[in-house]
mmCIF file of N, CA and C in Angstrom:
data_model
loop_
_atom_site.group_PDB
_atom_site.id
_atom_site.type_symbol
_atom_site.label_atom_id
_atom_site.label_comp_id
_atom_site.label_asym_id
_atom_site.label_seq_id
_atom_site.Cartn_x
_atom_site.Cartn_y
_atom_site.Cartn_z
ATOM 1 N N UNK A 171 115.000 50.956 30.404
ATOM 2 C CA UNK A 171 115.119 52.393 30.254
ATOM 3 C C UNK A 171 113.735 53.017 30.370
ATOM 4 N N UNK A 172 113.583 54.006 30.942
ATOM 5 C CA UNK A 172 112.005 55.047 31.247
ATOM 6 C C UNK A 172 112.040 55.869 29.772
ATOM 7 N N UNK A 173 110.987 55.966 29.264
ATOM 8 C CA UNK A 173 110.751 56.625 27.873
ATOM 9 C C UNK A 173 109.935 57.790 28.710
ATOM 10 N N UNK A 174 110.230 58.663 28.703
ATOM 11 C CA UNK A 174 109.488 60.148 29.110
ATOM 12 C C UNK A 174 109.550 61.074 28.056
ATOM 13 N N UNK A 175 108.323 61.839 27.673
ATOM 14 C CA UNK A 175 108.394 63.165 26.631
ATOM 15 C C UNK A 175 109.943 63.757 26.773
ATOM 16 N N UNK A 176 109.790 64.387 27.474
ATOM 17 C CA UNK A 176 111.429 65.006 28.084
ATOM 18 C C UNK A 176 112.599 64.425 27.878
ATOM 19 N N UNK A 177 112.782 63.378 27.369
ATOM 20 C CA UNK A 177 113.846 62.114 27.449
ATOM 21 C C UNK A 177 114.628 63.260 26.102
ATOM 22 N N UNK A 178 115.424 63.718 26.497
ATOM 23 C CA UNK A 178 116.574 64.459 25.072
ATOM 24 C C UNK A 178 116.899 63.527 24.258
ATOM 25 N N UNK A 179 116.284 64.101 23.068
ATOM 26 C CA UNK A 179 116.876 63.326 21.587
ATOM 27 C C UNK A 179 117.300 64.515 20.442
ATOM 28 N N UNK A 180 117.810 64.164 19.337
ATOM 29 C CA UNK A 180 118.421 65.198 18.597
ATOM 30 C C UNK A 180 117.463 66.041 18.434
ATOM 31 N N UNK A 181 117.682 67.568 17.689
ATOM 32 C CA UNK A 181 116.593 68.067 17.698
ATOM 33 C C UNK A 181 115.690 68.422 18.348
ATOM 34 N N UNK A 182 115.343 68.177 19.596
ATOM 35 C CA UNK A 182 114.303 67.965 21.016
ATOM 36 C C UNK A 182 114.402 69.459 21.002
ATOM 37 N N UNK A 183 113.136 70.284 21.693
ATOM 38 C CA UNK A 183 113.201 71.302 22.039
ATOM 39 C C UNK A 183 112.634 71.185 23.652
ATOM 40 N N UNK A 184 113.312 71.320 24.253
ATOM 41 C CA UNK A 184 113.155 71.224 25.924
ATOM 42 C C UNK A 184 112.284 72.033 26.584
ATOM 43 N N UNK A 185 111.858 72.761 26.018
ATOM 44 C CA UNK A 185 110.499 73.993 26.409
ATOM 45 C C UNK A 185 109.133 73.233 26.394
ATOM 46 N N UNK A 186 109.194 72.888 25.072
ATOM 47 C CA UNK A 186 107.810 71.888 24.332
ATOM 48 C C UNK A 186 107.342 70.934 25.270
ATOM 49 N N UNK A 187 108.183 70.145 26.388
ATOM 50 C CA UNK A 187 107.718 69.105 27.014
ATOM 51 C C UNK A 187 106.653 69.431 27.932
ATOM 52 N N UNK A 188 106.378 70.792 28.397
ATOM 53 C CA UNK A 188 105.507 71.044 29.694
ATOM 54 C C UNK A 188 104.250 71.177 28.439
ATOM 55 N N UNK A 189 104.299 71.911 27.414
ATOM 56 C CA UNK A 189 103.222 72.194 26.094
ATOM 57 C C UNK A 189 102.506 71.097 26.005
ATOM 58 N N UNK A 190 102.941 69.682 25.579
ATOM 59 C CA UNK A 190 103.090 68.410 25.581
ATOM 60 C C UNK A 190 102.283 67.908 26.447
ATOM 61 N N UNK A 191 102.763 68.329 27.718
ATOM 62 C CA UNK A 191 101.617 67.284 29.058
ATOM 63 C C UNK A 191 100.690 68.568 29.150
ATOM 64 N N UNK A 192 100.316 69.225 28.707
ATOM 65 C CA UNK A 192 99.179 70.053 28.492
ATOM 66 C C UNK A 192 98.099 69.555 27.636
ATOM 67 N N UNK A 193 98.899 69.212 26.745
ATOM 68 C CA UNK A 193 97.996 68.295 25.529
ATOM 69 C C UNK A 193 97.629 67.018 25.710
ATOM 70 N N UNK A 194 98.506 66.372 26.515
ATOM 71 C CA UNK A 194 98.688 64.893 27.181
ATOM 72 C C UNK A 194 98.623 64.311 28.896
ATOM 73 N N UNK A 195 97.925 65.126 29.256
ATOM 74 C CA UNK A 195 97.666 65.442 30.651
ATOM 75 C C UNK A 195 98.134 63.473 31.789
ATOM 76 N N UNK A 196 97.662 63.121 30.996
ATOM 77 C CA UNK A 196 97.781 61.655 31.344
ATOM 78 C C UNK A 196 99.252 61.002 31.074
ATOM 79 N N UNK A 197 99.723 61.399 30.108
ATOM 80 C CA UNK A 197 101.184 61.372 30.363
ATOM 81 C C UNK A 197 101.862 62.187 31.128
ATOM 82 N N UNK A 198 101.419 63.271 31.319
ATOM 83 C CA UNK A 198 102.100 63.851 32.933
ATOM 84 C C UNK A 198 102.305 62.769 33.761
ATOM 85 N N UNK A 199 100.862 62.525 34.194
ATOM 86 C CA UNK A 199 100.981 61.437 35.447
ATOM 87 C C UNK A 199 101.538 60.393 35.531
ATOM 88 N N UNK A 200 102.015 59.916 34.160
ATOM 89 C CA UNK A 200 102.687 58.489 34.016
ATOM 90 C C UNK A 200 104.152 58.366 33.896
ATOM 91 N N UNK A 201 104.868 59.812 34.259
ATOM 92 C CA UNK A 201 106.236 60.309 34.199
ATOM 93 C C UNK A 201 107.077 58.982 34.799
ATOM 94 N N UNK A 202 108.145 58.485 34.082
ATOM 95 C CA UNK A 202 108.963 57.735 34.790
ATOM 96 C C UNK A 202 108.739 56.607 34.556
ATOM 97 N N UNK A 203 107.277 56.167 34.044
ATOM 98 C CA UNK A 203 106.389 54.717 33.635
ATOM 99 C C UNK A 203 107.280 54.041 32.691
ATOM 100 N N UNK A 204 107.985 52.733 33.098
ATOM 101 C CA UNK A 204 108.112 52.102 31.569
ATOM 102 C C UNK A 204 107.235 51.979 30.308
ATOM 103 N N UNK A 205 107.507 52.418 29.756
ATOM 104 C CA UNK A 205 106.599 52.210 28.323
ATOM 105 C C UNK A 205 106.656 50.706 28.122
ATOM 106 N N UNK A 206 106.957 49.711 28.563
ATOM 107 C CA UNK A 206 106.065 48.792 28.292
ATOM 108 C C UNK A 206 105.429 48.253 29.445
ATOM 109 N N UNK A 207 105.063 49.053 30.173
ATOM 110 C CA UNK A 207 104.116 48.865 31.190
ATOM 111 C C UNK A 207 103.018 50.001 31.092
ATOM 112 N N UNK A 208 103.047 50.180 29.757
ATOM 113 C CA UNK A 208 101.554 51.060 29.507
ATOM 114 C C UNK A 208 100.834 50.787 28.419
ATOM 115 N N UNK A 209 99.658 50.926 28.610
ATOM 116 C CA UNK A 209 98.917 50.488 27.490
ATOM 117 C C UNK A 209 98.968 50.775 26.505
ATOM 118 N N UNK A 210 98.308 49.852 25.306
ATOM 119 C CA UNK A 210 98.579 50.447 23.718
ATOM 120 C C UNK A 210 98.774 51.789 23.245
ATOM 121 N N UNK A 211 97.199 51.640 24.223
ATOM 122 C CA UNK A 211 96.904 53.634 23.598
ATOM 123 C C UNK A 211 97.326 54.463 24.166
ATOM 124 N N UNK A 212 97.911 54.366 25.475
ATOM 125 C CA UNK A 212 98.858 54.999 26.250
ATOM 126 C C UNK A 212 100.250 55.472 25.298
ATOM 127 N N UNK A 213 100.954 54.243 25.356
ATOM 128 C CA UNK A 213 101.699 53.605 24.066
ATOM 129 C C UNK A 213 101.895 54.904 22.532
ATOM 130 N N UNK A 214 100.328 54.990 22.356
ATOM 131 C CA UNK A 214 100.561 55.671 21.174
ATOM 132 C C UNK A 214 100.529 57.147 21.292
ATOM 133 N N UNK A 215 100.254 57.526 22.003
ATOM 134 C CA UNK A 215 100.333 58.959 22.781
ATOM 135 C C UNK A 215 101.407 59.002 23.387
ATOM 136 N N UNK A 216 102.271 58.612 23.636
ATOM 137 C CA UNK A 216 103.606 58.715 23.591
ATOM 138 C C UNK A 216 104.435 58.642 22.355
ATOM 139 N N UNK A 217 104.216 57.846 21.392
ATOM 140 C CA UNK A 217 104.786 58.165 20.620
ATOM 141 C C UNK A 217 104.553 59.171 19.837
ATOM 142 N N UNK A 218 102.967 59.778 19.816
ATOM 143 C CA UNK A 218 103.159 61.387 19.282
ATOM 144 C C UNK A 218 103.630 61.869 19.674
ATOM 145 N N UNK A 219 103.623 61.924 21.083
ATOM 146 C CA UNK A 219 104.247 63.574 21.778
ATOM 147 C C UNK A 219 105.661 63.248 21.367
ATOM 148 N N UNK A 220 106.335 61.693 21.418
ATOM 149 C CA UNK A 220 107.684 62.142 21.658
ATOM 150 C C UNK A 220 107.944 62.686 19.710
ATOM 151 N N UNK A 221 107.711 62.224 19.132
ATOM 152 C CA UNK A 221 107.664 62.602 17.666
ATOM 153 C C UNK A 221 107.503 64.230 17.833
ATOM 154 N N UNK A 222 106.419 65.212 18.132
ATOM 155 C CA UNK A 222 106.330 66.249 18.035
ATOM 156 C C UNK A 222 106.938 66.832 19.157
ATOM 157 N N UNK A 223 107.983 66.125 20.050
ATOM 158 C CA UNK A 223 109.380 67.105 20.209
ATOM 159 C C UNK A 223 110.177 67.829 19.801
ATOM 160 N N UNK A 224 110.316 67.084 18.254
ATOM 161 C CA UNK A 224 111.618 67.697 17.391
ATOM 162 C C UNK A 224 110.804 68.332 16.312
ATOM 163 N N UNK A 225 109.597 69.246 16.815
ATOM 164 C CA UNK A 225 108.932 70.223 15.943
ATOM 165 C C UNK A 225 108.875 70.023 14.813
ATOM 166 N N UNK A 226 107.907 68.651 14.130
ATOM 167 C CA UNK A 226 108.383 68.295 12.913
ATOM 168 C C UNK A 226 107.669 69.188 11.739
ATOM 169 N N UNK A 227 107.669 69.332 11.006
ATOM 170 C CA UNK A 227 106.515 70.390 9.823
ATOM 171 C C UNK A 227 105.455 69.341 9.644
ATOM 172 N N UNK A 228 105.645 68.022 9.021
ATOM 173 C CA UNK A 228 104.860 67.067 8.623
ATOM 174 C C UNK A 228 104.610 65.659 9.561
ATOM 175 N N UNK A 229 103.762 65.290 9.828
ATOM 176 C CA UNK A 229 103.562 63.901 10.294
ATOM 177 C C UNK A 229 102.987 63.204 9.657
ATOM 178 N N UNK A 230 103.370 62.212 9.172
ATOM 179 C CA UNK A 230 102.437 61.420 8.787
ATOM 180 C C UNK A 230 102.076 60.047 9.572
ATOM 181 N N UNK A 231 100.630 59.556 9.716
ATOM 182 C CA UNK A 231 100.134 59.182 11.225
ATOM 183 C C UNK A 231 99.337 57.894 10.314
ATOM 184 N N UNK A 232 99.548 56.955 10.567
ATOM 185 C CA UNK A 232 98.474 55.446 10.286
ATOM 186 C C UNK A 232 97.359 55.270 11.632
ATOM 187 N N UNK A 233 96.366 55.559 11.113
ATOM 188 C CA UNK A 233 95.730 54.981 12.319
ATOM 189 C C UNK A 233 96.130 55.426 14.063
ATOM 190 N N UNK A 234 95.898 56.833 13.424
ATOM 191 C CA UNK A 234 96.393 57.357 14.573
ATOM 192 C C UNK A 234 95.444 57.466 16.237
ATOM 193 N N UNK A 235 94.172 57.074 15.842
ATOM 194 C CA UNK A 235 93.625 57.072 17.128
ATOM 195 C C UNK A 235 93.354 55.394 17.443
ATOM 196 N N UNK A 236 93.767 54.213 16.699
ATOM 197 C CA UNK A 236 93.657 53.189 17.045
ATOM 198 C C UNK A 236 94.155 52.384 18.547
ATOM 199 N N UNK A 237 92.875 51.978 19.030
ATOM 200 C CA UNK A 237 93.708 52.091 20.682
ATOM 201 C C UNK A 237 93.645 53.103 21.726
ATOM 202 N N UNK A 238 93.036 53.931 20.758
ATOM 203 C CA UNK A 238 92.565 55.358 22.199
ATOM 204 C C UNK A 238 91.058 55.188 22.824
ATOM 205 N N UNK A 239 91.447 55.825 23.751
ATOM 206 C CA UNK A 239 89.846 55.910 24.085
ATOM 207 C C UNK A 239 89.205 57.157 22.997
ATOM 208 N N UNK A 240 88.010 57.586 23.412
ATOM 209 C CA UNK A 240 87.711 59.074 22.460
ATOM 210 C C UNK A 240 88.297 59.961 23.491
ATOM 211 N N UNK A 241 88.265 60.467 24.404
ATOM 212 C CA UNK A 241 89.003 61.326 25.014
ATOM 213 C C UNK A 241 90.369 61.864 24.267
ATOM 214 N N UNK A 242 91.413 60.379 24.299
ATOM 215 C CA UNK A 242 92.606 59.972 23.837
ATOM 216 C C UNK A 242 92.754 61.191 22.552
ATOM 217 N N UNK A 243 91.645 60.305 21.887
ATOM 218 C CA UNK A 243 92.018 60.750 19.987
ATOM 219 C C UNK A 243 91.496 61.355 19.948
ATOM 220 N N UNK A 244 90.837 62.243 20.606
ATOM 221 C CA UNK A 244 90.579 64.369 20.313
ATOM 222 C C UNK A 244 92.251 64.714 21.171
ATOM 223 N N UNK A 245 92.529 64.232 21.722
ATOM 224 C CA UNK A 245 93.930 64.861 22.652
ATOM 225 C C UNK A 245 94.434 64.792 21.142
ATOM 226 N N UNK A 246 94.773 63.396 20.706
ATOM 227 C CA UNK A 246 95.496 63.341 19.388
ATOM 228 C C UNK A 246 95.183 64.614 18.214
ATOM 229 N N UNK A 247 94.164 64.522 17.796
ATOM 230 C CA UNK A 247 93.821 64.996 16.413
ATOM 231 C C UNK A 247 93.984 66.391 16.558
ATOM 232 N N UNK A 248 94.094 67.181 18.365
ATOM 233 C CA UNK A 248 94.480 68.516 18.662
ATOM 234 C C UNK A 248 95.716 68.930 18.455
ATOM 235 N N UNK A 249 96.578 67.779 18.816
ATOM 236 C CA UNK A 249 97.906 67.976 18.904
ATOM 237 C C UNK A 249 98.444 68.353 17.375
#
């Protein structure tokens, strides 16, 4: 299965996804990519964005830039 921001899950707000590869520019380009054919930190920037689909109030994040480049985890810590 392709894991894409956009991928509809409950809650999803379908507007947010273009917001998303604004913030995640590099997941734009990787549209369609199996997620396990991407790297860790790839990997984990996907799982924010797809998390802050369903507009959450709170996140709570372990080690949230572990695996990024620095580029990566300012994208992160903006989001």
């Amino acid at each position: 299965m392709r894991w894409d921001v956009a991928t509809p899950r409950w809650g999803a707000n379908p507007g947010r996804a273009e917001k998303l590869y604004s913030i995640f520019p590099n997941l734009a380009e990787m549209r369609g990519r199996l997620a396990a054919h991407m790297s860790g930190g790839e990997q984990q920037m996907l799982t924010v964005a797809r998390t802050l689909m369903g507009n959450p109030s709170l996140i709570l994040l372990d080690e949230p830039s572990e695996g990024l480049s620095p580029k990566s985890s300012e994208q992160v810590a903006q989001a």
